[in-house]
Structures are given as structure tokens and as C-alpha cells.
Amino acid sequence: MSTPSEPRPPHDGPALEPIRVLRPRRTDALAELMREFREDTGQDDSGYESVALPGRPPAGSEALTRELPPVARATRPRTDAASPGAGLRRAAVAVAVLAAAVIGFGGALLLRGEPDDAGAAPAPHPPRSAAPTPDPTPTPPATAAVDPDGAGTLREGASGPEVTELQQRLLRVPDVYRDGSTSGRYDPTLTAAVARFQLWYGIRGDETGVYGDDTRAALESRTPAGTG
């Protein structure tokens, strides 16, 4: 007869749960049983059975396959010059272009015929057979250019016996035309001599270097004709 256990003091902490002990299960027998089952049923190690699909060619029949014929592309109906509508449209376009060209040419002719002034009409052209109308305004007669220094004025560029006489008279005046030429040409040397004579004797009526009336009178008064 068992003796009663001694009373234990109460446990204040959390209740203790029972401990579960796990141990590895022996699977050798199960694996052996599954192997024997596959051998009896003809299954492979993967656990799946190969089943031939319906309509699938057996292995090795790839050489007997043929390619499908290409699908014909849908062709669009041609709407070019073969259709009668296209020809009519082209003819209408050509007629419109021709009409526009004719209208533009006619407008250009009308614009060319308009007068320059809007309110004035173009003046009619005189007939070719009509004689030209003489100008009623009389033309004044041409007058000879008046020399401001006098009618017998000599200047540079002149030539003749009057120039020779001028050179001879200047040679008679001391130091005015020293060793000057009597060739009869009014050259720059003679112009300088005339200007020197005008300056020395205070002649102011003529242009400098020009043999005018005032210079002529002063020179002839100082050099009588025929004296050497």
C-alpha cells in the first residue's frame, strides 16, 4: 500500500505545461513500401506517369511534318486611272486650270489698256501722214560770248602776231620779260611777265596775267611802237 505523499506548498508562478518529446520517425519501411508500389504500378521515381496526349505525333516523326501554306494577303481595290471616276476628275481639273489661265490673261490685257490717270483718257496718237507743227515760239539768235576783259584780250593759250607784239613790248620794259621769247605763243612764261608788269605798275583793271584793255593801254603808253 502506497503511502500518501507529503503535502507541497502552493506554487505561485505560472502553470507548467507538459513537455512533448519528439523523436525521428523511421521512414525506411515507408520508403520501401512506396518503392514496391511504384514497381507494381509501373510509375517512375518522380511519382508521375507519362501519358500520350491526343493528336500529338509520336517520337521520331518530326521528319514527316510539313509547313503550313502562307496566308494570302488581302489586296486593296485599286482606285487609279483604271476607274472611270478618276479620269473624269482629271479632266475637270485640267479644264479648271485652263479657265483660270484664260481669265488671268484677259485681266492682264484689260489692265494694260487702262490709262495711267483714273479720270483722264489716253490721248489719241496723231496720224503718221500729218506734218509736224512748227513751234510758234521764236528761238533767240545765238550771241557770241563777251570777254569781260575786252574784245582784244589775250590770255594763256592764245597765239598769233598780237602775241608777238606783246612779247616785243615787254622786252622793252626793264627786268619784266628778261630774255623772253618772241615765238608768238602765250605760254606760262609770258603769263608771269604780264602779271609782274601789272604788279609793278599798279594795274588793277584786268585779271592777273591776262593782257586786257587796261594792261594794253599802260604797256603801249610806256613802249611806243617801232622803238627797239
Short mmCIF file of N, CA and C in Angstrom, two decimals, residues 55-183:
data_model
loop_
_atom_site.label_atom_id
_atom_site.label_comp_id
_atom_site.label_asym_id
_atom_site.label_seq_id
_atom_site.Cartn_x
_atom_site.Cartn_y
_atom_site.Cartn_z
N GLY A 55 -3.60 13.54 -80.46
CA GLY A 55 -3.23 14.41 -81.58
C GLY A 55 -1.78 14.74 -81.64
N ARG A 56 -0.95 14.36 -80.69
CA ARG A 56 0.48 14.66 -80.71
C ARG A 56 1.19 13.56 -81.46
N PRO A 57 2.05 13.88 -82.38
CA PRO A 57 2.75 12.83 -83.14
C PRO A 57 3.71 12.09 -82.26
N PRO A 58 3.88 10.83 -82.49
CA PRO A 58 4.82 10.04 -81.69
C PRO A 58 6.24 10.52 -81.90
N ALA A 59 7.11 10.11 -80.98
CA ALA A 59 8.52 10.50 -81.06
C ALA A 59 9.15 9.97 -82.33
N GLY A 60 10.01 10.82 -82.96
CA GLY A 60 10.69 10.41 -84.19
C GLY A 60 9.94 10.75 -85.45
N SER A 61 8.81 11.41 -85.31
CA SER A 61 8.02 11.72 -86.51
C SER A 61 8.18 13.17 -86.95
N GLU A 62 9.26 13.86 -86.50
CA GLU A 62 9.46 15.25 -86.90
C GLU A 62 9.70 15.39 -88.39
N ALA A 63 10.30 14.34 -89.00
CA ALA A 63 10.60 14.43 -90.44
C ALA A 63 9.36 14.41 -91.28
N LEU A 64 8.25 13.92 -90.74
CA LEU A 64 7.02 13.82 -91.51
C LEU A 64 6.17 15.09 -91.46
N THR A 65 6.63 16.08 -90.68
CA THR A 65 5.83 17.31 -90.58
C THR A 65 6.03 18.19 -91.80
N ARG A 66 5.04 18.96 -92.14
CA ARG A 66 5.08 19.89 -93.28
C ARG A 66 4.66 21.27 -92.82
N GLU A 67 5.24 22.28 -93.49
CA GLU A 67 4.90 23.66 -93.16
C GLU A 67 3.54 24.01 -93.74
N LEU A 68 2.85 24.88 -93.01
CA LEU A 68 1.55 25.35 -93.48
C LEU A 68 1.74 26.31 -94.65
N PRO A 69 0.83 26.31 -95.61
CA PRO A 69 0.94 27.25 -96.74
C PRO A 69 0.78 28.68 -96.25
N PRO A 70 1.51 29.65 -96.87
CA PRO A 70 1.39 31.05 -96.44
C PRO A 70 -0.01 31.59 -96.67
N VAL A 71 -0.40 32.47 -95.77
CA VAL A 71 -1.73 33.08 -95.87
C VAL A 71 -1.68 34.21 -96.90
N ALA A 72 -2.57 34.21 -97.84
CA ALA A 72 -2.61 35.23 -98.88
C ALA A 72 -3.06 36.56 -98.29
N ARG A 73 -2.32 37.65 -98.64
CA ARG A 73 -2.66 38.98 -98.14
C ARG A 73 -3.85 39.53 -98.89
N ALA A 74 -4.64 40.26 -98.12
CA ALA A 74 -5.82 40.87 -98.75
C ALA A 74 -5.39 42.09 -99.55
N THR A 75 -5.73 42.12 -100.79
CA THR A 75 -5.35 43.22 -101.69
C THR A 75 -6.46 44.26 -101.71
N ARG A 76 -6.01 45.53 -101.66
CA ARG A 76 -6.98 46.63 -101.71
C ARG A 76 -7.37 46.90 -103.15
N PRO A 77 -8.61 47.21 -103.38
CA PRO A 77 -9.03 47.50 -104.76
C PRO A 77 -8.39 48.79 -105.24
N ARG A 78 -7.85 48.76 -106.41
CA ARG A 78 -7.19 49.92 -107.00
C ARG A 78 -8.21 50.94 -107.47
N THR A 79 -7.92 52.20 -107.07
CA THR A 79 -8.82 53.29 -107.47
C THR A 79 -8.01 54.32 -108.24
N ASP A 80 -7.27 53.87 -109.22
CA ASP A 80 -6.43 54.78 -110.01
C ASP A 80 -7.09 55.10 -111.33
N ALA A 81 -6.25 55.28 -112.32
CA ALA A 81 -6.76 55.70 -113.63
C ALA A 81 -7.64 54.66 -114.28
N ALA A 82 -7.62 53.38 -113.78
CA ALA A 82 -8.45 52.37 -114.40
C ALA A 82 -9.92 52.64 -114.18
N SER A 83 -10.27 53.33 -113.04
CA SER A 83 -11.68 53.60 -112.78
C SER A 83 -12.12 54.80 -113.59
N PRO A 84 -13.35 54.85 -114.07
CA PRO A 84 -13.82 55.99 -114.88
C PRO A 84 -13.91 57.27 -114.07
N GLY A 85 -14.14 57.18 -112.72
CA GLY A 85 -14.25 58.39 -111.92
C GLY A 85 -12.96 59.18 -111.88
N ALA A 86 -11.82 58.47 -111.82
CA ALA A 86 -10.53 59.16 -111.79
C ALA A 86 -10.29 59.94 -113.08
N GLY A 87 -10.64 59.39 -114.21
CA GLY A 87 -10.48 60.10 -115.47
C GLY A 87 -11.32 61.35 -115.53
N LEU A 88 -12.55 61.28 -115.03
CA LEU A 88 -13.40 62.46 -115.02
C LEU A 88 -12.84 63.56 -114.11
N ARG A 89 -12.30 63.16 -112.95
CA ARG A 89 -11.74 64.15 -112.06
C ARG A 89 -10.53 64.85 -112.69
N ARG A 90 -9.69 64.05 -113.36
CA ARG A 90 -8.52 64.67 -114.01
C ARG A 90 -8.94 65.63 -115.11
N ALA A 91 -9.95 65.26 -115.87
CA ALA A 91 -10.42 66.15 -116.93
C ALA A 91 -10.99 67.44 -116.34
N ALA A 92 -11.72 67.32 -115.21
CA ALA A 92 -12.28 68.52 -114.58
C ALA A 92 -11.18 69.45 -114.08
N VAL A 93 -10.13 68.87 -113.49
CA VAL A 93 -9.01 69.69 -113.01
C VAL A 93 -8.32 70.41 -114.16
N ALA A 94 -8.09 69.71 -115.27
CA ALA A 94 -7.44 70.33 -116.42
C ALA A 94 -8.27 71.48 -116.98
N VAL A 95 -9.61 71.30 -117.04
CA VAL A 95 -10.47 72.37 -117.55
C VAL A 95 -10.43 73.58 -116.63
N ALA A 96 -10.41 73.33 -115.30
CA ALA A 96 -10.36 74.44 -114.35
C ALA A 96 -9.06 75.22 -114.48
N VAL A 97 -7.93 74.52 -114.65
CA VAL A 97 -6.65 75.20 -114.81
C VAL A 97 -6.62 76.04 -116.07
N LEU A 98 -7.16 75.49 -117.19
CA LEU A 98 -7.19 76.22 -118.45
C LEU A 98 -8.06 77.47 -118.34
N ALA A 99 -9.21 77.34 -117.66
CA ALA A 99 -10.08 78.50 -117.49
C ALA A 99 -9.42 79.59 -116.66
N ALA A 100 -8.70 79.19 -115.59
CA ALA A 100 -8.01 80.19 -114.77
C ALA A 100 -6.93 80.91 -115.57
N ALA A 101 -6.21 80.17 -116.44
CA ALA A 101 -5.17 80.80 -117.25
C ALA A 101 -5.77 81.81 -118.23
N VAL A 102 -6.92 81.47 -118.85
CA VAL A 102 -7.56 82.38 -119.80
C VAL A 102 -8.04 83.64 -119.09
N ILE A 103 -8.63 83.47 -117.90
CA ILE A 103 -9.13 84.63 -117.15
C ILE A 103 -7.97 85.56 -116.75
N GLY A 104 -6.85 84.96 -116.30
CA GLY A 104 -5.71 85.78 -115.93
C GLY A 104 -5.13 86.54 -117.11
N PHE A 105 -5.07 85.89 -118.29
CA PHE A 105 -4.53 86.57 -119.47
C PHE A 105 -5.43 87.72 -119.88
N GLY A 106 -6.76 87.51 -119.83
CA GLY A 106 -7.69 88.57 -120.18
C GLY A 106 -7.61 89.73 -119.22
N GLY A 107 -7.44 89.44 -117.90
CA GLY A 107 -7.29 90.51 -116.93
C GLY A 107 -6.03 91.34 -117.16
N ALA A 108 -4.93 90.67 -117.54
CA ALA A 108 -3.70 91.40 -117.82
C ALA A 108 -3.86 92.34 -119.01
N LEU A 109 -4.58 91.89 -120.05
CA LEU A 109 -4.81 92.75 -121.21
C LEU A 109 -5.66 93.96 -120.84
N LEU A 110 -6.68 93.75 -119.99
CA LEU A 110 -7.52 94.87 -119.59
C LEU A 110 -6.75 95.89 -118.76
N LEU A 111 -5.89 95.38 -117.84
CA LEU A 111 -5.10 96.29 -117.02
C LEU A 111 -4.09 97.08 -117.86
N ARG A 112 -3.54 96.42 -118.89
CA ARG A 112 -2.58 97.12 -119.74
C ARG A 112 -3.25 98.23 -120.54
N GLY A 113 -4.52 98.05 -120.92
CA GLY A 113 -5.21 99.06 -121.72
C GLY A 113 -5.75 100.22 -120.93
N GLU A 114 -5.76 100.15 -119.55
CA GLU A 114 -6.28 101.25 -118.74
C GLU A 114 -5.32 102.44 -118.76
N PRO A 115 -5.81 103.68 -118.70
CA PRO A 115 -4.93 104.87 -118.65
C PRO A 115 -4.26 104.97 -117.30
N ASP A 116 -3.18 105.75 -117.25
CA ASP A 116 -2.45 105.95 -116.00
C ASP A 116 -3.30 106.70 -114.98
N ASP A 117 -4.03 107.75 -115.42
CA ASP A 117 -4.90 108.52 -114.53
C ASP A 117 -6.30 107.96 -114.63
N ALA A 118 -6.96 107.83 -113.48
CA ALA A 118 -8.29 107.23 -113.49
C ALA A 118 -9.30 108.11 -114.21
N GLY A 119 -9.18 109.44 -114.10
CA GLY A 119 -10.17 110.31 -114.70
C GLY A 119 -9.82 110.79 -116.09
N ALA A 120 -8.63 110.55 -116.60
CA ALA A 120 -8.20 111.06 -117.91
C ALA A 120 -8.08 109.91 -118.88
N ALA A 121 -8.58 110.10 -120.08
CA ALA A 121 -8.49 109.08 -121.13
C ALA A 121 -7.16 109.25 -121.84
N PRO A 122 -6.61 108.17 -122.41
CA PRO A 122 -5.34 108.29 -123.13
C PRO A 122 -5.48 109.18 -124.35
N ALA A 123 -4.47 110.01 -124.59
CA ALA A 123 -4.50 110.94 -125.72
C ALA A 123 -4.35 110.17 -127.01
N PRO A 124 -5.15 110.50 -128.02
CA PRO A 124 -5.02 109.79 -129.31
C PRO A 124 -3.71 110.14 -129.99
N HIS A 125 -3.15 109.17 -130.66
CA HIS A 125 -1.90 109.39 -131.39
C HIS A 125 -2.19 110.08 -132.72
N PRO A 126 -1.36 111.04 -133.11
CA PRO A 126 -1.60 111.72 -134.40
C PRO A 126 -1.29 110.77 -135.55
N PRO A 127 -1.94 110.95 -136.66
CA PRO A 127 -1.65 110.08 -137.82
C PRO A 127 -0.24 110.31 -138.32
N ARG A 128 0.30 109.27 -138.91
CA ARG A 128 1.68 109.34 -139.39
C ARG A 128 1.86 110.32 -140.54
N SER A 129 0.81 110.51 -141.34
CA SER A 129 0.94 111.37 -142.52
C SER A 129 0.89 112.85 -142.17
N ALA A 130 0.48 113.17 -140.90
CA ALA A 130 0.39 114.59 -140.54
C ALA A 130 1.78 115.20 -140.40
N ALA A 131 1.93 116.41 -140.89
CA ALA A 131 3.21 117.10 -140.82
C ALA A 131 3.40 117.66 -139.42
N PRO A 132 4.63 117.72 -138.92
CA PRO A 132 4.87 118.27 -137.58
C PRO A 132 4.53 119.75 -137.51
N THR A 133 3.91 120.15 -136.41
CA THR A 133 3.51 121.54 -136.23
C THR A 133 4.71 122.37 -135.81
N PRO A 134 5.00 123.46 -136.48
CA PRO A 134 6.16 124.28 -136.10
C PRO A 134 5.93 124.96 -134.76
N ASP A 135 7.00 125.14 -134.02
CA ASP A 135 6.94 125.77 -132.71
C ASP A 135 6.72 127.27 -132.90
N PRO A 136 5.62 127.84 -132.36
CA PRO A 136 5.39 129.29 -132.57
C PRO A 136 6.37 130.17 -131.81
N THR A 137 7.05 129.63 -130.78
CA THR A 137 7.97 130.47 -130.02
C THR A 137 9.27 130.66 -130.79
N PRO A 138 9.65 131.88 -131.13
CA PRO A 138 10.89 132.09 -131.89
C PRO A 138 12.12 131.82 -131.03
N THR A 139 13.11 131.25 -131.63
CA THR A 139 14.35 130.96 -130.93
C THR A 139 15.28 132.16 -131.01
N PRO A 140 15.74 132.66 -129.88
CA PRO A 140 16.62 133.85 -129.96
C PRO A 140 17.95 133.49 -130.62
N PRO A 141 18.51 134.40 -131.39
CA PRO A 141 19.78 134.11 -132.06
C PRO A 141 20.91 133.98 -131.05
N ALA A 142 21.81 133.11 -131.39
CA ALA A 142 22.96 132.87 -130.51
C ALA A 142 23.89 134.08 -130.53
N THR A 143 24.26 134.51 -129.34
CA THR A 143 25.16 135.66 -129.23
C THR A 143 26.53 135.18 -128.83
N ALA A 144 27.53 135.84 -129.33
CA ALA A 144 28.91 135.48 -129.04
C ALA A 144 29.23 135.83 -127.59
N ALA A 145 30.06 135.00 -126.99
CA ALA A 145 30.46 135.22 -125.61
C ALA A 145 31.26 136.52 -125.50
N VAL A 146 30.87 137.32 -124.52
CA VAL A 146 31.53 138.62 -124.33
C VAL A 146 32.68 138.45 -123.37
N ASP A 147 33.85 138.87 -123.77
CA ASP A 147 35.02 138.77 -122.91
C ASP A 147 34.97 139.89 -121.88
N PRO A 148 34.99 139.57 -120.59
CA PRO A 148 34.90 140.65 -119.59
C PRO A 148 36.10 141.58 -119.60
N ASP A 149 37.24 141.15 -120.14
CA ASP A 149 38.44 142.00 -120.15
C ASP A 149 38.56 142.82 -121.42
N GLY A 150 37.60 142.68 -122.37
CA GLY A 150 37.67 143.45 -123.61
C GLY A 150 37.73 142.56 -124.83
N ALA A 151 37.47 143.20 -126.01
CA ALA A 151 37.42 142.42 -127.25
C ALA A 151 38.79 141.91 -127.66
N GLY A 152 39.85 142.67 -127.44
CA GLY A 152 41.20 142.26 -127.85
C GLY A 152 41.99 141.62 -126.74
N THR A 153 41.36 140.97 -125.79
CA THR A 153 42.06 140.39 -124.65
C THR A 153 42.83 139.16 -125.08
N LEU A 154 44.07 139.08 -124.57
CA LEU A 154 44.91 137.90 -124.82
C LEU A 154 45.19 137.22 -123.48
N ARG A 155 45.13 135.88 -123.50
CA ARG A 155 45.41 135.12 -122.28
C ARG A 155 46.19 133.86 -122.64
N GLU A 156 46.58 133.11 -121.66
CA GLU A 156 47.42 131.94 -121.88
C GLU A 156 46.72 130.94 -122.81
N GLY A 157 47.47 130.48 -123.83
CA GLY A 157 46.93 129.58 -124.85
C GLY A 157 46.71 130.24 -126.18
N ALA A 158 46.69 131.60 -126.21
CA ALA A 158 46.50 132.31 -127.47
C ALA A 158 47.80 132.32 -128.27
N SER A 159 47.68 132.64 -129.55
CA SER A 159 48.86 132.69 -130.44
C SER A 159 48.55 133.63 -131.61
N GLY A 160 49.61 134.11 -132.27
CA GLY A 160 49.42 135.00 -133.41
C GLY A 160 50.31 136.22 -133.35
N PRO A 161 50.15 137.12 -134.32
CA PRO A 161 51.01 138.33 -134.36
C PRO A 161 50.76 139.27 -133.19
N GLU A 162 49.54 139.28 -132.63
CA GLU A 162 49.29 140.15 -131.48
C GLU A 162 50.09 139.69 -130.26
N VAL A 163 50.27 138.41 -130.12
CA VAL A 163 51.07 137.89 -129.01
C VAL A 163 52.55 138.24 -129.23
N THR A 164 52.98 138.21 -130.49
CA THR A 164 54.38 138.56 -130.78
C THR A 164 54.64 140.03 -130.45
N GLU A 165 53.65 140.90 -130.79
CA GLU A 165 53.82 142.32 -130.46
C GLU A 165 53.87 142.51 -128.96
N LEU A 166 53.06 141.78 -128.21
CA LEU A 166 53.09 141.88 -126.75
C LEU A 166 54.45 141.46 -126.21
N GLN A 167 55.03 140.42 -126.72
CA GLN A 167 56.33 139.97 -126.25
C GLN A 167 57.41 141.02 -126.55
N GLN A 168 57.35 141.63 -127.72
CA GLN A 168 58.35 142.65 -128.08
C GLN A 168 58.24 143.89 -127.18
N ARG A 169 57.03 144.28 -126.83
CA ARG A 169 56.86 145.45 -125.97
C ARG A 169 57.37 145.14 -124.55
N LEU A 170 57.07 143.91 -124.04
CA LEU A 170 57.54 143.56 -122.69
C LEU A 170 59.07 143.50 -122.62
N LEU A 171 59.73 143.16 -123.74
CA LEU A 171 61.19 143.13 -123.74
C LEU A 171 61.77 144.55 -123.58
N ARG A 172 60.98 145.57 -123.90
CA ARG A 172 61.49 146.94 -123.78
C ARG A 172 61.38 147.46 -122.34
N VAL A 173 60.56 146.79 -121.51
CA VAL A 173 60.43 147.21 -120.11
C VAL A 173 61.53 146.52 -119.31
N PRO A 174 62.31 147.24 -118.54
CA PRO A 174 63.44 146.63 -117.82
C PRO A 174 62.98 145.57 -116.82
N ASP A 175 63.63 144.44 -116.90
CA ASP A 175 63.50 143.32 -115.95
C ASP A 175 62.09 142.71 -115.83
N VAL A 176 61.21 143.00 -116.79
CA VAL A 176 59.87 142.40 -116.74
C VAL A 176 59.84 141.09 -117.51
N TYR A 177 60.44 141.10 -118.70
CA TYR A 177 60.41 139.90 -119.55
C TYR A 177 61.82 139.66 -120.06
N ARG A 178 62.78 139.52 -119.11
CA ARG A 178 64.19 139.45 -119.46
C ARG A 178 64.45 138.15 -120.21
N ASP A 179 65.13 138.33 -121.39
CA ASP A 179 65.49 137.20 -122.26
C ASP A 179 64.28 136.36 -122.63
N GLY A 180 63.13 137.04 -122.81
CA GLY A 180 61.91 136.33 -123.18
C GLY A 180 61.87 135.99 -124.65
N SER A 181 61.01 135.08 -125.05
CA SER A 181 60.88 134.63 -126.43
C SER A 181 59.84 135.46 -127.15
N THR A 182 60.00 135.56 -128.46
CA THR A 182 59.02 136.23 -129.33
C THR A 182 58.44 135.24 -130.31
N SER A 183 58.07 134.04 -129.83
CA SER A 183 57.58 132.97 -130.69
C SER A 183 56.14 133.16 -131.11
#
